[in-house]
Structures are given as structure tokens and as C-alpha cells.
Amino acid sequence: MNRIFDFIQPALRRIAEASLAAMVVLTVADVLGRYLLSFPIVGSVELTEMLMVAVIFSGIPLATAKGGHVSVDIVTLALGPRTRKAQAVLAHLVATASSLLFGFVTWQRAWAALELRDQTTMLSLPLAPMVFFMSVLLFVNALGNLVDLIRAILEPAFHD
Amino acid sequence: MTEALVGFAAMLLLIFLQVPMAYAMALVGLVGTAYMRSWPSAYSMVGAVIYESGFQYMLSVVPLFLLMGNFITQARLSRELYAAANAFLGHRRGGLAMSTIVACGGFGAVCGSSLATAATMSKVAYPEMRALGYSAGLASGSIAAGGTLGILIPPSVVMVVYCVLTEQSIGKMFAAGILPGLVSIGCYLLAVQWTVWRNGDAGPRGRRFSWGERLRALRDVWAVVALFVVVMGGIYGGVFTATEAAGMGAFGGFVFALARGQLTPRKFSEVLVESARTTGMLFMILIGALIFANFVNFTTLPGDLQQAVQRFDLSPITVILAICALYIVLGCVLESMSMLLLTVPVFYPLVQHLGFDLIWFGIIVVVVMEISFITPPVGMNVIVLRGLLPDVSIRTMFRGVAPFVVADVFRLGILIAFPVISTLLPRYLG
């Protein structure tokens, strides 16, 4: 599980880099095109939205991999090592379950988008692939949570 | 009412079990909605929230401003900012701490994050202050407090999120932040003054600079000024939308970092990935909070709040004061962004109902969030600084930051008493 997730991470980084850099280039090109060449890029808003989806949903599992999601530790720091282990397992279990749920719900949404043939207004780009992409990355995020859960279970007890 | 309160209690329980706040809010929101309506409608609500938060053009300013801030940090413009402030203020007692505040304000003008501002400034300002014999408390306190200016002085990621929640104009919100930002700098300078008045050894005088040196130092900050003028001037003058301004700003930050030779391919990649990661983290909380807010809106809580205000015949200003007090208490235990996302959807209809300007309320919310960044036990700025300055104890830091918290409360009073400070500039914006 661990290894699969480590294998996926570089891909996530590439997606994040490419989509964010593309967003900047697109915006600059659009603004310069509009003011200097009076030639705005058609559908730049839609393209930005698509790139946003890539940035956000690659960013979510990347944050999970770094333990970057905000949580509060003032109460758990006061617990004994045994209870703390139980708490950690429970917390990661809740996180894994919620991420899985997000993935499933978005998957359903993607099927709906496919059946309704949802598309963007200007460029008529089909939306379904993007929503499937969101769903897949949410499943990847669940995998990241699962890695943390397994680690919490295997860890003998907290020692810091 | 009861359902909402049970929901809040369940969510706090999960949060205190160290479940990431985003999941805690989403889960309670989902189960709550299923209880109020049905499971299928709860599922489709969650699906809709995730889907819609992905495709929101307005929110694309978030990663772009984060990226701009990260490039600027990488470009090490903080050094010049600090040197310039120091040239003017360094010869005073506590002058280096004052320079830290002013430089933080300047950095806040090109960076929208409180943590990034504090972290960057700590690398430049802390060694200088300590070398001159400043107390660890004043040195770290001024950095932690100064860092909070990052979210009040535009651009500001927090303001963008507030605008999305309350459907306000980002341009107006940014314009509103400028004068309160200057007021804050003034209040923090007074806090430094007070600290050195209490204990002269805390901040000894530095060297006096000649006017020639001052002007030279000032010339070195042109990059920051240029970027601020392009981004804010562009929004204010109607040349750019907020997203375009953020994109231009990110590009400008990239150019500066590159021109100053600070951008290796490896660092470039790290800046991009870091910005995406922070974006992912913020959107996860946003998704969680929106799911929770949907549940709260199904309950009778928002209506009950308005009725309670009428029944107890509370004056509007009492309500604002009560909200601020609640924020300050909540801010001690909750992370700032989650606090904002959790509470604003509940409060803003009430505030609007009472006839207040939502832009003004946004400034008030940002200021109480700033306070939450430096109050114990979960003052994120202090915690981040603690990681960067391992030789200073957290006690010393919180003690050093105390005068600034007092200054913050004072400033909050000023901004509540004189709404015009916040509403003046947005008035002149189309």
C-alpha cells in the first residue's frame, strides 16, 4: 500500500506543477493578448477552471502525504500512550472513510455528467472526464489516508 | 436549534480526537443532512459541493496568490524591505522591532498569508535583533504579530475565502484592507514603544543612518512596490480582474525570483508543488465547511439567532461585540481558517439582517483571525516561529507577543467604532 502511494506521488507532483504553471501562463497570455494585441484567448475562464480542478485535486493527496491537513492536537497531547494509539487509529479511520466516501460520491456525479453530456459553454469541452479525474484523485487521497491508518495500527505506541 | 448544537458538539469531539477538521466538518454535515432530509439528498449535496468547489473561477485567485507569495519569499525581497525600514527606524529604542513590523507590513502587501510573512521575516529580522541585544520575547513577538499583517494588507487569501462565502467583491474587500492595515501597523508600533518603555534593555538603539543611506535603502524595495502597484493598482483601476491580477503577480514574483538568481529548477518545482499542496489543504477545509454549512442551513439555527436578537432586544453593536468575543475565544482553540469557514456562514446573514456592511464585517473577521494567530495555546504564527527558532521557549514567545495582543484588541475597538476606516476606500471603487 505504502509502495503504491509512493509510486503515485511523483505523478501527483507533475500534475500540480504543470497545471499551476499553465494557469499562470494562460492568465498572462490572456491579459497581454487582450491589451497589447487585442486578441483575448477564447474560453480562458473555462480553461482556468479546468486547470484549477487539477491543482486542487492533486494538492489534496499531496497535503495528506505530508500530514498537511489541519488538525488540533491540544487534547490528544494530554492522553496516555495507549489511549493515544487508539485515538490515532480512530482519527485515521474516520479520515480514510470520509475520503473514500468523497471519492464514491464524486464518481456518481461523474457518471451523471457523462449521461447528461455536461459541457462547458464556450468551448463545449465535456466535463465528465474532469469529474472522473476529481474522483480518482480523491480515491488516491483515501489511499494516502489508508497508509497513515496502517502506520498508526502497526506503530507499537507513541513515544514522543 | 438542537440539531445544530448536537452537530457542533459532535464536530468538536471529532476535532479534539485529532480528526483533520475538514473531514470532521464534512462527516457531521453529511450525517446531519441525512438526518434532517434523507441519505440520498445528503449524498447528492456532498457531491454537488465537491463538484462546484472545483469549478469556481473566482477561487482560482487562491493558488495564484499563494504562488506569488511563495515566489516572493524565494526571491528574498524580505531582506531589502527590512534594511529599508531599519534605515529609518533603527536608531530608536526598539527601532529594530519597529522595522520588523513595518517590513512585515510591506511584505504583506505582496503576500497573502500570515504564516509565510512571519516565517520569511524570522529569517532576516530575528538574527539582527538578537545581535543587537534585543530580548528574545520582543524579537519573536514582533515577528509573530507582524506576520498577521499578511492577511489584512491585500492581497489576502483569507479575504478571498470570505468574499466567496458572503458573495462580496474581492476588489472592494482588498481596498478595504489598506487603511485598517496602516492602523494596525500604528498600533503594533505603539506596542513596541510600550515594551521598551517598560524595559529599556529589551530593545537597545541601533546606528543612525544618513539620509543618503536611507534613500539608497528605499530604492532597493522598488520590486515590492512595483508588484504591489501592478496587482492592487490593476484591480483598483479596473485593468485586471482579481484572478488576472493574481496571475500577473505570480508571474512577476517568478521573474523577480529568477532575476535574483534564487530559482533553481528544483526550487521552482518545490514552489509550485508547495502552492498546490496548500491549495489542496485549503479547498479540503472549504469543502468540509460548505458541507457543514449546508447542514446548518437546514436546521433552524440561523433563524433562531435572528429571533433571539429580537427577543432579548439586543442592540446591533452588542451582537457584533458578542460575535467578536466568541471569535477571540474560539480562535484560541481552533485553527484560524477553519474557524472562519465554520462561523461566517452562520453569522453573516444575521450581521446583514442587522444592517451592517459586509465588507466592514469582513475586516472585523480578518482582525479577529489575526488575533487568533497569536493567542495561546494554538497561535499558529507562534507555533510556526517556534519551529524556526528552536532556542526560544514557547512561553517566552507568548509573553513577548502579549503587548501585541493588547494592541490588537485596542485596534479591533477602533475599527468597530469607526467603520469609515474600512469602508472609505471601497467606496471609490466602481
Coordinates of N, CA and C in Angstrom, one line a residue, chain B residues 31-132:
Chain B
V31 N -24.0 13.5 7.8 CA -24.9 12.7 8.7 C -26.0 13.6 9.1
G32 N -25.7 14.9 9.4 CA -26.7 15.8 9.9 C -27.8 16.1 8.8
T33 N -27.3 16.3 7.6 CA -28.2 16.5 6.4 C -29.1 15.2 6.2
A34 N -28.4 14.1 6.3 CA -29.2 12.8 6.1 C -30.3 12.7 7.2
Y35 N -30.0 13.2 8.4 CA -31.0 13.1 9.5 C -32.1 14.1 9.2
M36 N -31.8 15.3 8.8 CA -32.8 16.3 8.5 C -33.6 16.0 7.3
R37 N -32.9 15.5 6.2 CA -33.6 15.2 5.0 C -33.6 13.7 4.7
S38 N -32.7 13.3 3.9 CA -32.6 11.8 3.6 C -31.2 11.5 3.2
W39 N -30.8 10.2 3.2 CA -29.4 9.9 2.8 C -29.2 10.2 1.3
P40 N -30.1 9.9 0.4 CA -29.8 10.2 -1.0 C -29.6 11.7 -1.2
S41 N -30.4 12.6 -0.5 CA -30.2 14.0 -0.7 C -28.9 14.5 -0.1
A42 N -28.5 13.8 1.0 CA -27.2 14.2 1.7 C -26.1 13.8 0.7
Y43 N -26.1 12.6 0.1 CA -25.1 12.3 -0.8 C -25.0 13.2 -2.0
S44 N -26.1 13.6 -2.5 CA -26.0 14.4 -3.7 C -25.6 15.8 -3.3
M45 N -25.9 16.2 -2.1 CA -25.4 17.5 -1.6 C -23.9 17.5 -1.6
V46 N -23.3 16.5 -1.0 CA -21.9 16.4 -0.8 C -21.2 16.4 -2.2
G47 N -21.8 15.6 -3.1 CA -21.3 15.5 -4.5 C -21.3 16.9 -5.2
A48 N -22.4 17.6 -5.0 CA -22.6 18.9 -5.6 C -21.5 19.9 -5.0
V49 N -21.3 19.8 -3.7 CA -20.3 20.8 -3.1 C -18.9 20.5 -3.6
I50 N -18.5 19.2 -3.7 CA -17.2 18.9 -4.2 C -17.1 19.4 -5.6
Y51 N -18.1 19.0 -6.4 CA -18.1 19.4 -7.8 C -17.9 20.9 -8.0
E52 N -18.8 21.6 -7.3 CA -18.8 23.1 -7.5 C -17.6 23.8 -7.0
S53 N -17.0 23.3 -5.9 CA -15.8 24.0 -5.4 C -14.7 23.8 -6.3
G54 N -14.7 22.7 -7.2 CA -13.7 22.5 -8.1 C -13.8 23.5 -9.3
F55 N -15.0 23.7 -9.8 CA -15.2 24.6 -10.9 C -15.6 26.0 -10.5
Q56 N -14.8 26.7 -9.8 CA -15.1 28.1 -9.4 C -14.0 29.0 -9.9
Y57 N -14.3 29.8 -10.9 CA -13.3 30.7 -11.5 C -12.8 31.6 -10.4
M58 N -13.7 32.2 -9.6 CA -13.3 33.2 -8.6 C -12.3 32.7 -7.7
L59 N -12.3 31.4 -7.3 CA -11.4 30.8 -6.4 C -10.0 30.6 -6.9
S60 N -9.9 30.7 -8.3 CA -8.6 30.4 -8.8 C -7.6 31.5 -8.4
V61 N -8.0 32.6 -7.8 CA -7.1 33.6 -7.2 C -6.3 32.9 -6.1
V62 N -6.9 31.9 -5.4 CA -6.2 31.4 -4.2 C -4.8 30.8 -4.5
P63 N -4.8 29.8 -5.5 CA -3.4 29.2 -5.8 C -2.5 30.3 -6.4
L64 N -3.1 31.2 -7.2 CA -2.2 32.2 -7.8 C -1.6 33.1 -6.8
F65 N -2.4 33.6 -5.8 CA -1.8 34.5 -4.8 C -0.8 33.7 -3.9
L66 N -1.1 32.4 -3.6 CA -0.2 31.6 -2.9 C 1.1 31.5 -3.6
L67 N 1.0 31.2 -4.9 CA 2.2 31.1 -5.7 C 3.0 32.4 -5.8
M68 N 2.3 33.5 -5.9 CA 3.0 34.8 -5.9 C 3.8 34.9 -4.6
G69 N 3.1 34.7 -3.5 CA 3.8 34.8 -2.2 C 5.0 33.9 -2.1
N70 N 4.9 32.7 -2.6 CA 6.0 31.7 -2.5 C 7.1 32.1 -3.3
F71 N 6.9 32.7 -4.5 CA 8.0 33.2 -5.4 C 8.7 34.3 -4.7
I72 N 7.9 35.2 -4.1 CA 8.4 36.4 -3.5 C 9.3 36.0 -2.3
T73 N 8.8 35.0 -1.5 CA 9.6 34.5 -0.4 C 10.9 34.0 -0.9
Q74 N 10.8 33.2 -2.0 CA 12.0 32.6 -2.6 C 13.0 33.7 -3.1
A75 N 12.4 34.8 -3.6 CA 13.3 35.9 -4.1 C 14.0 36.6 -3.1
R76 N 13.7 36.4 -1.8 CA 14.4 37.0 -0.7 C 14.3 38.6 -0.7
L77 N 13.1 39.1 -1.1 CA 12.9 40.5 -1.1 C 12.8 41.0 0.3
S78 N 12.5 40.1 1.3 CA 12.3 40.5 2.7 C 13.6 41.2 3.2
R79 N 14.7 40.8 2.8 CA 16.0 41.4 3.2 C 16.0 42.9 2.9
E80 N 15.7 43.3 1.7 CA 15.7 44.7 1.3 C 14.6 45.5 2.1
L81 N 13.5 44.9 2.3 CA 12.4 45.5 3.0 C 12.8 45.9 4.4
Y82 N 13.5 44.9 5.0 CA 13.9 45.1 6.4 C 15.0 46.1 6.5
A83 N 15.9 46.1 5.5 CA 17.0 47.1 5.5 C 16.5 48.5 5.4
A84 N 15.5 48.6 4.5 CA 14.9 50.0 4.3 C 14.2 50.5 5.5
A85 N 13.4 49.6 6.2 CA 12.7 50.0 7.4 C 13.7 50.4 8.5
N86 N 14.7 49.6 8.5 CA 15.8 49.7 9.5 C 16.5 51.1 9.4
A87 N 16.7 51.5 8.1 CA 17.4 52.7 7.9 C 16.7 53.9 8.5
F88 N 15.3 53.8 8.5 CA 14.6 54.9 9.0 C 14.3 54.8 10.5
L89 N 14.1 53.6 11.0 CA 13.7 53.4 12.4 C 14.7 52.9 13.4
G90 N 15.8 52.3 12.8 CA 16.8 51.5 13.6 C 17.4 52.3 14.8
H91 N 17.5 53.6 14.7 CA 18.2 54.4 15.7 C 17.3 54.6 16.9
R92 N 16.1 54.3 16.9 CA 15.2 54.5 18.0 C 15.3 53.3 19.0
R93 N 14.8 53.6 20.2 CA 14.8 52.4 21.1 C 13.7 51.5 20.6
G94 N 14.0 50.2 20.5 CA 13.0 49.3 20.0 C 12.9 49.4 18.5
G95 N 13.8 50.2 17.9 CA 13.7 50.5 16.4 C 13.7 49.3 15.5
L96 N 14.5 48.3 15.9 CA 14.6 47.1 15.0 C 13.3 46.3 15.0
A97 N 12.7 46.3 16.2 CA 11.4 45.6 16.3 C 10.3 46.4 15.5
M98 N 10.4 47.7 15.5 CA 9.5 48.6 14.7 C 9.8 48.3 13.2
S99 N 11.1 48.2 12.9 CA 11.4 47.9 11.5 C 10.8 46.6 11.1
T100 N 10.8 45.6 12.0 CA 10.2 44.3 11.7 C 8.7 44.4 11.4
I101 N 8.0 45.2 12.2 CA 6.6 45.4 12.0 C 6.4 46.1 10.6
V102 N 7.1 47.1 10.3 CA 6.9 47.8 9.0 C 7.3 46.9 7.8
A103 N 8.4 46.2 8.0 CA 8.8 45.3 6.9 C 7.7 44.2 6.7
C104 N 7.2 43.7 7.8 CA 6.1 42.7 7.7 C 4.9 43.3 6.9
G105 N 4.6 44.6 7.2 CA 3.5 45.2 6.5 C 3.8 45.3 5.1
G106 N 5.0 45.7 4.7 CA 5.4 45.7 3.3 C 5.4 44.4 2.6
F107 N 5.8 43.4 3.4 CA 5.8 42.0 2.8 C 4.3 41.6 2.6
G108 N 3.5 42.0 3.6 CA 2.1 41.6 3.5 C 1.4 42.2 2.2
A109 N 2.0 43.3 1.7 CA 1.4 43.9 0.5 C 1.7 43.1 -0.7
V110 N 2.6 42.1 -0.7 CA 2.8 41.2 -1.8 C 2.5 39.8 -1.5
C111 N 2.1 39.5 -0.3 CA 1.9 38.1 0.2 C 0.6 38.0 0.9
G112 N -0.2 37.0 0.7 CA -1.5 37.0 1.3 C -1.6 36.0 2.5
S113 N -0.5 35.6 3.1 CA -0.5 34.6 4.1 C 0.2 35.1 5.4
S114 N -0.4 34.9 6.5 CA 0.2 35.3 7.8 C 1.4 34.4 8.1
L115 N 1.3 33.1 7.9 CA 2.4 32.2 8.3 C 3.6 32.5 7.5
A116 N 3.4 32.7 6.2 CA 4.5 32.9 5.3 C 5.2 34.2 5.6
T117 N 4.5 35.2 5.9 CA 5.1 36.5 6.3 C 5.9 36.4 7.5
A118 N 5.4 35.7 8.6 CA 6.1 35.5 9.8 C 7.4 34.7 9.6
A119 N 7.2 33.6 8.8 CA 8.3 32.7 8.6 C 9.5 33.4 7.8
T120 N 9.1 34.1 6.8 CA 10.1 34.8 6.0 C 10.9 35.9 6.8
M121 N 10.1 36.7 7.6 CA 10.7 37.7 8.3 C 11.6 37.2 9.4
S122 N 11.2 36.0 10.0 CA 12.0 35.5 11.1 C 13.5 35.3 10.6
K123 N 13.6 34.9 9.3 CA 15.0 34.6 8.9 C 15.9 35.8 8.8
V124 N 15.2 36.9 8.5 CA 16.0 38.2 8.3 C 16.1 38.9 9.6
A125 N 14.9 39.1 10.3 CA 14.9 40.1 11.4 C 15.4 39.5 12.7
Y126 N 15.1 38.2 12.9 CA 15.5 37.7 14.2 C 17.0 37.8 14.5
P127 N 17.8 37.3 13.6 CA 19.3 37.3 13.9 C 19.8 38.8 14.1
E128 N 19.2 39.7 13.4 CA 19.7 41.1 13.5 C 19.3 41.7 14.9
M129 N 18.1 41.4 15.3 CA 17.6 41.9 16.6 C 18.4 41.3 17.7
R130 N 18.6 40.0 17.6 CA 19.4 39.3 18.7 C 20.8 39.8 18.8
A131 N 21.4 40.0 17.6 CA 22.8 40.5 17.5 C 22.9 41.8 18.2
L132 N 21.9 42.7 18.2 CA 22.0 44.0 18.8 C 21.6 43.9 20.3

